[in-house]
Amino acid sequence: MKHFTNVKDLGNLQQAVKEALEIKKNRFAYKHLGENKTLLMVFFNSSLRTRLSTQKAGMNLGMNTIVLDINQGAWKLETERGVIMDGDKPEHILEAIPVMGCYCDVIGVRAFAQFEDKAYDYNETIINQFIKHSGKPVFSMEAATGHPLQAFADLITIEEYKKTKRPKVVLTWAPHPRALPQAVPNSFADFMNEADVDFVITHPKGYELADEFVRGARVEYDQMKAFENADFIYAKSWAAYQDPNYGKILSTDRSWTVSARQMAVTRNAYFMHCLPVRRNMIVTDDVIESPQSIVIPEAANREISAQWVIKKIIEQ
Ligand code: CP
């Protein structure tokens, strides 16, 4: 694998999950692969899980790791070509990226959607510049339109916890005080559409995701109906994708907050969320603290999904 930005880069998904579960049993078995190799992780946005789990994955593989927070101590970067750089950004990303490439063997990039220009976001302008100009393999640590390391960890978690061969998995929108990117729900849909699950998406009208991610998935606007007999509930907030409301909050309806009321109609479903989660906006305290909440093992699997991806890259 040269670069990792979406589910297609994994190849055979079932095989990838199988190999990831093998890695989990003995995560230090490939320590020799990363000897004298350096992983650079570049963050344009904040992180807890991605930062720790990806660094740990690199260390499990014997790599040296460097973390660069663009907004803390690095020069402010101009990202537009053709701009007269007489403002507060002293360095252009077109020099910064190849320089970063000089100091490492693999680059992980986190660069969220900015909600200023839909085409800029959905063309994945930042991560594609890294792919084009760094000269090194690049993987997404959450880009504008996808968070595939998270979705891969989610699928590994579902594989570990499922009680039926083809579980019903429901992705539900939930309210949030801030407009959040569609990256997590996009990638979750992308992975679930490839997996052997009965996949349903539920959200208020106006929150339809891009067709390229929804594909043939069933969309149910009645949340209670969607939850019926579900085996896994995956909650996430996102801002509107469709024009003319791209990046906007259309609803703050707290009846969509996942609570015991909705969980009662499921098949004793497991509750999942990528974290960080705003309690009593996305999910009530009692649901996230219940024995059916698997948000912590889900986060733990971020180390495994990252390790599988980095291993495949450095094996090339
Ligand atoms: N789920 C996730 O990506 O967490 P962080 O934003 O803390 O990295």
mmCIF file of C-alpha atoms and ligand atoms in Angstrom:
data_model
loop_
_atom_site.group_PDB
_atom_site.id
_atom_site.type_symbol
_atom_site.label_atom_id
_atom_site.label_comp_id
_atom_site.label_asym_id
_atom_site.label_seq_id
_atom_site.Cartn_x
_atom_site.Cartn_y
_atom_site.Cartn_z
ATOM 1 C CA MET A 1 0.000 0.000 0.000
ATOM 2 C CA LYS A 2 1.444 3.382 -1.029
ATOM 3 C CA HIS A 3 -1.085 5.779 0.511
ATOM 4 C CA PHE A 4 -4.102 5.268 2.780
ATOM 5 C CA THR A 5 -7.049 7.640 2.486
ATOM 6 C CA ASN A 6 -10.104 5.399 2.159
ATOM 7 C CA VAL A 7 -11.505 1.877 2.440
ATOM 8 C CA LYS A 8 -10.417 0.900 -1.083
ATOM 9 C CA ASP A 9 -6.748 1.258 -0.112
ATOM 10 C CA LEU A 10 -7.131 -1.679 2.309
ATOM 11 C CA GLY A 11 -7.757 -4.198 -0.486
ATOM 12 C CA ASN A 12 -9.720 -7.204 0.765
ATOM 13 C CA LEU A 13 -11.545 -5.825 3.820
ATOM 14 C CA GLN A 14 -12.286 -9.189 5.463
ATOM 15 C CA GLN A 15 -8.639 -10.155 5.115
ATOM 16 C CA ALA A 16 -7.550 -6.804 6.559
ATOM 17 C CA VAL A 17 -9.763 -7.286 9.639
ATOM 18 C CA LYS A 18 -8.430 -10.830 10.078
ATOM 19 C CA GLU A 19 -4.823 -9.619 9.904
ATOM 20 C CA ALA A 20 -5.571 -6.738 12.279
ATOM 21 C CA LEU A 21 -6.951 -9.186 14.858
ATOM 22 C CA GLU A 22 -3.756 -11.245 14.487
ATOM 23 C CA ILE A 23 -1.663 -8.110 15.093
ATOM 24 C CA LYS A 24 -3.724 -7.452 18.221
ATOM 25 C CA LYS A 25 -2.680 -10.821 19.655
ATOM 26 C CA ASN A 26 1.019 -10.000 19.254
ATOM 27 C CA ARG A 27 1.531 -6.341 18.478
ATOM 28 C CA PHE A 28 5.326 -6.435 18.900
ATOM 29 C CA ALA A 29 5.904 -9.254 16.392
ATOM 30 C CA TYR A 30 6.898 -6.800 13.621
ATOM 31 C CA LYS A 31 9.249 -4.554 15.605
ATOM 32 C CA HIS A 32 12.050 -5.193 13.107
ATOM 33 C CA LEU A 33 10.050 -3.658 10.212
ATOM 34 C CA GLY A 34 10.357 -0.087 11.457
ATOM 35 C CA GLU A 35 14.000 -0.127 12.500
ATOM 36 C CA ASN A 36 15.716 3.108 11.373
ATOM 37 C CA LYS A 37 12.441 4.369 9.905
ATOM 38 C CA THR A 38 10.719 7.565 11.005
ATOM 39 C CA LEU A 39 6.989 8.249 11.240
ATOM 40 C CA LEU A 40 6.008 11.924 11.054
ATOM 41 C CA MET A 41 2.528 12.821 12.267
ATOM 42 C CA VAL A 42 1.330 16.271 11.160
ATOM 43 C CA PHE A 43 -1.655 17.775 12.951
ATOM 44 C CA PHE A 44 -3.548 20.779 11.604
ATOM 45 C CA ASN A 45 -6.268 20.020 14.198
ATOM 46 C CA SER A 46 -6.509 18.775 17.790
ATOM 47 C CA SER A 47 -6.420 15.115 18.742
ATOM 48 C CA LEU A 48 -6.190 12.780 21.716
ATOM 49 C CA ARG A 49 -6.827 9.250 20.395
ATOM 50 C CA THR A 50 -5.298 9.600 16.947
ATOM 51 C CA ARG A 51 -2.140 11.174 18.312
ATOM 52 C CA LEU A 52 -1.579 8.551 21.022
ATOM 53 C CA SER A 53 -2.759 5.453 19.148
ATOM 54 C CA THR A 54 -0.851 6.229 15.937
ATOM 55 C CA GLN A 55 2.344 7.074 17.800
ATOM 56 C CA LYS A 56 1.967 3.841 19.792
ATOM 57 C CA ALA A 57 1.381 1.892 16.572
ATOM 58 C CA GLY A 58 4.585 3.326 15.082
ATOM 59 C CA MET A 59 6.517 2.458 18.237
ATOM 60 C CA ASN A 60 5.090 -1.098 18.222
ATOM 61 C CA LEU A 61 6.637 -1.417 14.757
ATOM 62 C CA GLY A 62 10.014 -0.161 16.013
ATOM 63 C CA MET A 63 9.776 3.258 14.330
ATOM 64 C CA ASN A 64 11.018 6.627 15.514
ATOM 65 C CA THR A 65 8.090 9.029 15.743
ATOM 66 C CA ILE A 66 7.875 12.815 15.357
ATOM 67 C CA VAL A 67 4.715 14.834 16.045
ATOM 68 C CA LEU A 68 4.284 18.271 14.476
ATOM 69 C CA ASP A 69 1.406 20.495 15.592
ATOM 70 C CA ILE A 70 1.109 23.059 12.831
ATOM 71 C CA ASN A 71 -0.766 25.481 15.111
ATOM 72 C CA GLN A 72 1.645 25.210 18.041
ATOM 73 C CA GLY A 73 5.180 26.317 17.327
ATOM 74 C CA ALA A 74 5.369 25.786 13.545
ATOM 75 C CA TRP A 75 5.231 28.654 11.060
ATOM 76 C CA LYS A 76 1.718 29.529 9.983
ATOM 77 C CA LEU A 77 1.204 27.999 6.548
ATOM 78 C CA GLU A 78 -0.256 29.602 3.447
ATOM 79 C CA THR A 79 -2.149 26.915 1.522
ATOM 80 C CA GLU A 80 -3.360 28.849 -1.551
ATOM 81 C CA ARG A 81 -1.106 29.155 -4.587
ATOM 82 C CA GLY A 82 -0.861 32.622 -6.135
ATOM 83 C CA VAL A 83 -1.418 34.500 -2.876
ATOM 84 C CA ILE A 84 0.835 37.543 -2.240
ATOM 85 C CA MET A 85 2.250 36.481 1.106
ATOM 86 C CA ASP A 86 2.256 39.843 2.876
ATOM 87 C CA GLY A 87 0.031 38.656 5.760
ATOM 88 C CA ASP A 88 0.586 36.594 8.904
ATOM 89 C CA LYS A 89 1.613 33.345 7.133
ATOM 90 C CA PRO A 90 5.395 33.274 6.575
ATOM 91 C CA GLU A 91 5.689 29.817 4.966
ATOM 92 C CA HIS A 92 3.954 28.228 1.997
ATOM 93 C CA ILE A 93 2.710 24.661 2.255
ATOM 94 C CA LEU A 94 4.368 23.918 -1.114
ATOM 95 C CA GLU A 95 7.811 24.336 0.495
ATOM 96 C CA ALA A 96 6.814 23.009 3.928
ATOM 97 C CA ILE A 97 5.522 19.660 2.630
ATOM 98 C CA PRO A 98 8.644 18.563 0.697
ATOM 99 C CA VAL A 99 10.793 19.722 3.632
ATOM 100 C CA MET A 100 8.738 17.528 5.986
ATOM 101 C CA GLY A 101 9.231 14.679 3.535
ATOM 102 C CA CYS A 102 13.030 15.040 3.908
ATOM 103 C CA TYR A 103 12.915 14.048 7.574
ATOM 104 C CA CYS A 104 10.762 10.907 7.542
ATOM 105 C CA ASP A 105 9.744 7.717 5.766
ATOM 106 C CA VAL A 106 5.960 7.856 6.317
ATOM 107 C CA ILE A 107 3.649 10.829 6.964
ATOM 108 C CA GLY A 108 0.293 10.810 8.763
ATOM 109 C CA VAL A 109 -1.821 13.931 8.209
ATOM 110 C CA ARG A 110 -4.804 15.328 10.093
ATOM 111 C CA ALA A 111 -6.538 18.202 8.289
ATOM 112 C CA PHE A 112 -10.259 18.699 8.874
ATOM 113 C CA ALA A 113 -12.817 20.264 6.567
ATOM 114 C CA GLN A 114 -12.826 24.033 6.943
ATOM 115 C CA PHE A 115 -16.432 24.593 5.784
ATOM 116 C CA GLU A 116 -15.401 27.666 3.779
ATOM 117 C CA ASP A 117 -15.406 26.067 0.333
ATOM 118 C CA LYS A 118 -17.108 22.713 -0.264
ATOM 119 C CA ALA A 119 -15.007 21.939 -3.352
ATOM 120 C CA TYR A 120 -11.771 22.693 -1.438
ATOM 121 C CA ASP A 121 -12.886 20.294 1.327
ATOM 122 C CA TYR A 122 -14.307 17.528 -0.901
ATOM 123 C CA ASN A 123 -11.280 17.622 -3.240
ATOM 124 C CA GLU A 124 -9.195 16.799 -0.132
ATOM 125 C CA THR A 125 -6.883 19.671 -1.043
ATOM 126 C CA ILE A 126 -4.526 19.451 1.951
ATOM 127 C CA ILE A 127 -3.874 15.693 2.120
ATOM 128 C CA ASN A 128 -3.614 15.496 -1.668
ATOM 129 C CA GLN A 129 -0.900 18.163 -1.560
ATOM 130 C CA PHE A 130 1.012 15.932 0.886
ATOM 131 C CA ILE A 131 0.577 12.965 -1.471
ATOM 132 C CA LYS A 132 1.759 15.045 -4.430
ATOM 133 C CA HIS A 133 4.658 16.976 -2.898
ATOM 134 C CA SER A 134 6.095 15.055 0.078
ATOM 135 C CA GLY A 135 7.699 12.226 -1.903
ATOM 136 C CA LYS A 136 6.674 9.849 0.900
ATOM 137 C CA PRO A 137 3.745 7.491 1.612
ATOM 138 C CA VAL A 138 0.925 9.414 3.255
ATOM 139 C CA PHE A 139 -1.952 8.179 5.385
ATOM 140 C CA SER A 140 -5.026 9.973 6.674
ATOM 141 C CA MET A 141 -5.355 10.637 10.382
ATOM 142 C CA GLU A 142 -8.719 12.293 9.526
ATOM 143 C CA ALA A 143 -8.949 14.430 6.449
ATOM 144 C CA ALA A 144 -11.717 16.717 5.210
ATOM 145 C CA THR A 145 -14.075 13.987 4.018
ATOM 146 C CA GLY A 146 -12.974 10.804 5.767
ATOM 147 C CA HIS A 147 -11.557 9.243 8.912
ATOM 148 C CA PRO A 148 -10.659 5.765 7.642
ATOM 149 C CA LEU A 149 -8.402 4.781 10.580
ATOM 150 C CA GLN A 150 -11.419 5.331 12.839
ATOM 151 C CA ALA A 151 -13.803 3.403 10.590
ATOM 152 C CA PHE A 152 -11.333 0.516 10.318
ATOM 153 C CA ALA A 153 -11.101 0.395 14.136
ATOM 154 C CA ASP A 154 -14.913 0.518 14.277
ATOM 155 C CA LEU A 155 -15.203 -2.448 11.936
ATOM 156 C CA ILE A 156 -12.622 -4.434 13.934
ATOM 157 C CA THR A 157 -14.673 -3.694 17.078
ATOM 158 C CA ILE A 158 -17.927 -4.813 15.440
ATOM 159 C CA GLU A 159 -16.209 -8.015 14.317
ATOM 160 C CA GLU A 160 -15.108 -8.668 17.923
ATOM 161 C CA TYR A 161 -18.503 -7.983 19.518
ATOM 162 C CA LYS A 162 -21.034 -9.203 16.963
ATOM 163 C CA LYS A 163 -23.309 -12.062 18.049
ATOM 164 C CA THR A 164 -24.861 -12.770 14.669
ATOM 165 C CA LYS A 165 -23.184 -13.337 11.317
ATOM 166 C CA ARG A 166 -24.805 -10.266 9.750
ATOM 167 C CA PRO A 167 -25.579 -7.730 12.503
ATOM 168 C CA LYS A 168 -27.812 -4.703 12.055
ATOM 169 C CA VAL A 169 -25.679 -1.557 12.379
ATOM 170 C CA VAL A 170 -27.300 1.863 12.678
ATOM 171 C CA LEU A 171 -25.485 5.151 12.140
ATOM 172 C CA THR A 172 -27.471 7.875 13.862
ATOM 173 C CA TRP A 173 -27.052 11.636 13.702
ATOM 174 C CA ALA A 174 -27.202 13.386 17.088
ATOM 175 C CA PRO A 175 -27.270 17.059 18.094
ATOM 176 C CA HIS A 176 -24.129 19.066 18.885
ATOM 177 C CA PRO A 177 -23.506 22.755 19.640
ATOM 178 C CA ARG A 178 -20.858 23.067 16.895
ATOM 179 C CA ALA A 179 -20.897 22.285 13.191
ATOM 180 C CA LEU A 180 -18.821 19.119 12.766
ATOM 181 C CA PRO A 181 -17.346 17.685 9.535
ATOM 182 C CA GLN A 182 -18.888 14.662 7.800
ATOM 183 C CA ALA A 183 -15.553 12.769 7.866
ATOM 184 C CA VAL A 184 -16.469 10.197 10.528
ATOM 185 C CA PRO A 185 -19.964 9.331 9.212
ATOM 186 C CA ASN A 186 -18.665 9.311 5.618
ATOM 187 C CA SER A 187 -15.943 6.770 6.407
ATOM 188 C CA PHE A 188 -18.192 4.736 8.684
ATOM 189 C CA ALA A 189 -20.721 4.458 5.838
ATOM 190 C CA ASP A 190 -17.933 3.638 3.385
ATOM 191 C CA PHE A 191 -16.719 0.748 5.545
ATOM 192 C CA MET A 192 -20.181 -0.560 6.505
ATOM 193 C CA ASN A 193 -21.213 -0.597 2.848
ATOM 194 C CA GLU A 194 -18.274 -2.920 2.175
ATOM 195 C CA ALA A 195 -18.810 -5.091 5.275
ATOM 196 C CA ASP A 196 -21.234 -7.972 5.778
ATOM 197 C CA VAL A 197 -23.761 -6.008 7.871
ATOM 198 C CA ASP A 198 -27.335 -4.744 7.569
ATOM 199 C CA PHE A 199 -26.562 -1.015 7.482
ATOM 200 C CA VAL A 200 -29.057 1.780 8.174
ATOM 201 C CA ILE A 201 -28.450 5.534 8.414
ATOM 202 C CA THR A 202 -30.837 7.746 10.355
ATOM 203 C CA HIS A 203 -30.885 11.544 10.580
ATOM 204 C CA PRO A 204 -33.306 14.460 10.328
ATOM 205 C CA LYS A 205 -34.165 15.629 6.831
ATOM 206 C CA GLY A 206 -31.470 17.943 5.465
ATOM 207 C CA TYR A 207 -28.548 15.949 6.881
ATOM 208 C CA GLU A 208 -28.144 13.654 3.849
ATOM 209 C CA LEU A 209 -24.507 12.657 3.338
ATOM 210 C CA ALA A 210 -22.790 12.606 -0.067
ATOM 211 C CA ASP A 211 -24.048 9.858 -2.415
ATOM 212 C CA GLU A 212 -20.502 8.553 -2.892
ATOM 213 C CA PHE A 213 -20.496 7.472 0.783
ATOM 214 C CA VAL A 214 -24.166 6.535 1.292
ATOM 215 C CA ARG A 215 -24.219 4.426 -1.894
ATOM 216 C CA GLY A 216 -27.064 1.918 -1.517
ATOM 217 C CA ALA A 217 -27.473 2.172 2.264
ATOM 218 C CA ARG A 218 -31.010 2.482 3.646
ATOM 219 C CA VAL A 219 -31.782 5.961 5.000
ATOM 220 C CA GLU A 220 -34.563 6.075 7.609
ATOM 221 C CA TYR A 221 -35.743 9.471 8.857
ATOM 222 C CA ASP A 222 -37.623 7.977 11.832
ATOM 223 C CA GLN A 223 -34.909 7.336 14.420
ATOM 224 C CA MET A 224 -37.016 4.969 16.563
ATOM 225 C CA LYS A 225 -37.879 2.877 13.521
ATOM 226 C CA ALA A 226 -34.218 2.742 12.510
ATOM 227 C CA PHE A 227 -33.210 1.539 15.986
ATOM 228 C CA GLU A 228 -35.642 -1.416 15.983
ATOM 229 C CA ASN A 229 -33.722 -4.711 16.412
ATOM 230 C CA ALA A 230 -30.356 -3.018 15.941
ATOM 231 C CA ASP A 231 -27.240 -4.822 17.182
ATOM 232 C CA PHE A 232 -24.937 -1.783 17.080
ATOM 233 C CA ILE A 233 -25.769 1.906 17.442
ATOM 234 C CA TYR A 234 -23.106 4.268 16.128
ATOM 235 C CA ALA A 235 -23.825 7.867 17.107
ATOM 236 C CA LYS A 236 -22.211 10.928 15.549
ATOM 237 C CA SER A 237 -23.081 14.524 14.877
ATOM 238 C CA TRP A 238 -22.369 16.166 11.562
ATOM 239 C CA ALA A 239 -23.187 19.417 9.823
ATOM 240 C CA ALA A 240 -25.257 19.545 6.644
ATOM 241 C CA TYR A 241 -23.535 18.417 3.448
ATOM 242 C CA GLN A 242 -26.152 19.354 0.866
ATOM 243 C CA ASP A 243 -26.242 22.787 -0.763
ATOM 244 C CA PRO A 244 -27.116 25.518 0.075
ATOM 245 C CA ASN A 245 -26.548 24.492 3.717
ATOM 246 C CA TYR A 246 -23.046 22.981 3.505
ATOM 247 C CA GLY A 247 -21.363 23.221 6.928
ATOM 248 C CA LYS A 248 -24.463 24.496 8.728
ATOM 249 C CA ILE A 249 -26.347 23.232 11.793
ATOM 250 C CA LEU A 250 -29.962 22.612 10.776
ATOM 251 C CA SER A 251 -31.260 21.026 13.978
ATOM 252 C CA THR A 252 -30.513 21.007 17.690
ATOM 253 C CA ASP A 253 -33.398 18.629 18.440
ATOM 254 C CA ARG A 254 -32.399 16.821 21.611
ATOM 255 C CA SER A 255 -34.995 14.113 21.049
ATOM 256 C CA TRP A 256 -32.238 12.671 18.783
ATOM 257 C CA THR A 257 -29.841 12.336 21.765
ATOM 258 C CA VAL A 258 -29.302 8.589 22.206
ATOM 259 C CA SER A 259 -30.974 7.568 25.469
ATOM 260 C CA ALA A 260 -32.520 4.526 27.133
ATOM 261 C CA ARG A 261 -35.746 5.317 25.233
ATOM 262 C CA GLN A 262 -34.210 4.516 21.852
ATOM 263 C CA MET A 263 -31.903 1.759 23.123
ATOM 264 C CA ALA A 264 -34.978 -0.083 24.496
ATOM 265 C CA VAL A 265 -36.194 -0.998 20.995
ATOM 266 C CA THR A 266 -32.827 -2.430 19.914
ATOM 267 C CA ARG A 267 -31.667 -6.033 20.290
ATOM 268 C CA ASN A 268 -29.708 -4.994 23.422
ATOM 269 C CA ALA A 269 -27.422 -3.103 21.042
ATOM 270 C CA TYR A 270 -23.888 -2.062 21.729
ATOM 271 C CA PHE A 271 -23.335 1.698 21.785
ATOM 272 C CA MET A 272 -20.416 3.105 19.778
ATOM 273 C CA HIS A 273 -18.951 6.576 19.258
ATOM 274 C CA CYS A 274 -15.532 7.635 17.961
ATOM 275 C CA LEU A 275 -14.977 10.056 20.894
ATOM 276 C CA PRO A 276 -14.641 12.765 22.038
ATOM 277 C CA VAL A 277 -18.347 12.750 22.869
ATOM 278 C CA ARG A 278 -20.501 15.463 24.412
ATOM 279 C CA ARG A 279 -22.571 13.721 27.055
ATOM 280 C CA ASN A 280 -26.279 14.484 27.163
ATOM 281 C CA MET A 281 -26.048 16.031 23.694
ATOM 282 C CA ILE A 282 -24.980 12.955 21.690
ATOM 283 C CA VAL A 283 -25.701 10.303 24.328
ATOM 284 C CA THR A 284 -27.014 10.248 27.855
ATOM 285 C CA ASP A 285 -24.776 9.432 30.835
ATOM 286 C CA ASP A 286 -26.657 6.200 31.536
ATOM 287 C CA VAL A 287 -26.213 4.835 27.989
ATOM 288 C CA ILE A 288 -22.511 5.649 27.667
ATOM 289 C CA GLU A 289 -21.877 4.234 31.155
ATOM 290 C CA SER A 290 -23.946 1.096 30.537
ATOM 291 C CA PRO A 291 -22.390 -2.358 30.017
ATOM 292 C CA GLN A 292 -23.490 -2.093 26.359
ATOM 293 C CA SER A 293 -21.215 0.886 25.745
ATOM 294 C CA ILE A 294 -18.058 -0.223 23.918
ATOM 295 C CA VAL A 295 -16.533 3.195 23.292
ATOM 296 C CA ILE A 296 -13.335 2.349 25.213
ATOM 297 C CA PRO A 297 -12.498 -0.931 23.413
ATOM 298 C CA GLU A 298 -13.408 0.896 20.188
ATOM 299 C CA ALA A 299 -10.826 3.595 20.993
ATOM 300 C CA ALA A 300 -8.299 0.907 21.963
ATOM 301 C CA ASN A 301 -8.650 -0.593 18.486
ATOM 302 C CA ARG A 302 -7.358 2.651 16.971
ATOM 303 C CA GLU A 303 -3.868 1.396 17.825
ATOM 304 C CA ILE A 304 -4.561 -1.802 15.877
ATOM 305 C CA SER A 305 -6.021 -0.150 12.775
ATOM 306 C CA ALA A 306 -3.100 2.298 12.667
ATOM 307 C CA GLN A 307 -0.570 -0.480 13.122
ATOM 308 C CA TRP A 308 -2.079 -2.533 10.277
ATOM 309 C CA VAL A 309 -1.933 0.486 7.938
ATOM 310 C CA ILE A 310 1.605 1.606 8.837
ATOM 311 C CA LYS A 311 2.846 -2.003 8.636
ATOM 312 C CA LYS A 312 1.444 -2.369 5.107
ATOM 313 C CA ILE A 313 3.079 0.910 4.062
ATOM 314 C CA ILE A 314 6.562 0.134 5.410
ATOM 315 C CA GLU A 315 6.454 -3.431 4.067
ATOM 316 C CA GLN A 316 6.440 -2.062 0.496
HETATM 317 N N1 CP B 1 -11.710 9.605 17.361
HETATM 318 C C1 CP B 1 -10.671 10.437 17.173
HETATM 319 O O1 CP B 1 -10.143 10.596 16.066
HETATM 320 O O2 CP B 1 -10.246 11.032 18.320
HETATM 321 P P1 CP B 1 -9.245 12.272 18.365
HETATM 322 O O3 CP B 1 -9.917 13.410 17.643
HETATM 323 O O4 CP B 1 -9.051 12.564 19.844
HETATM 324 O O5 CP B 1 -7.975 11.889 17.695
#
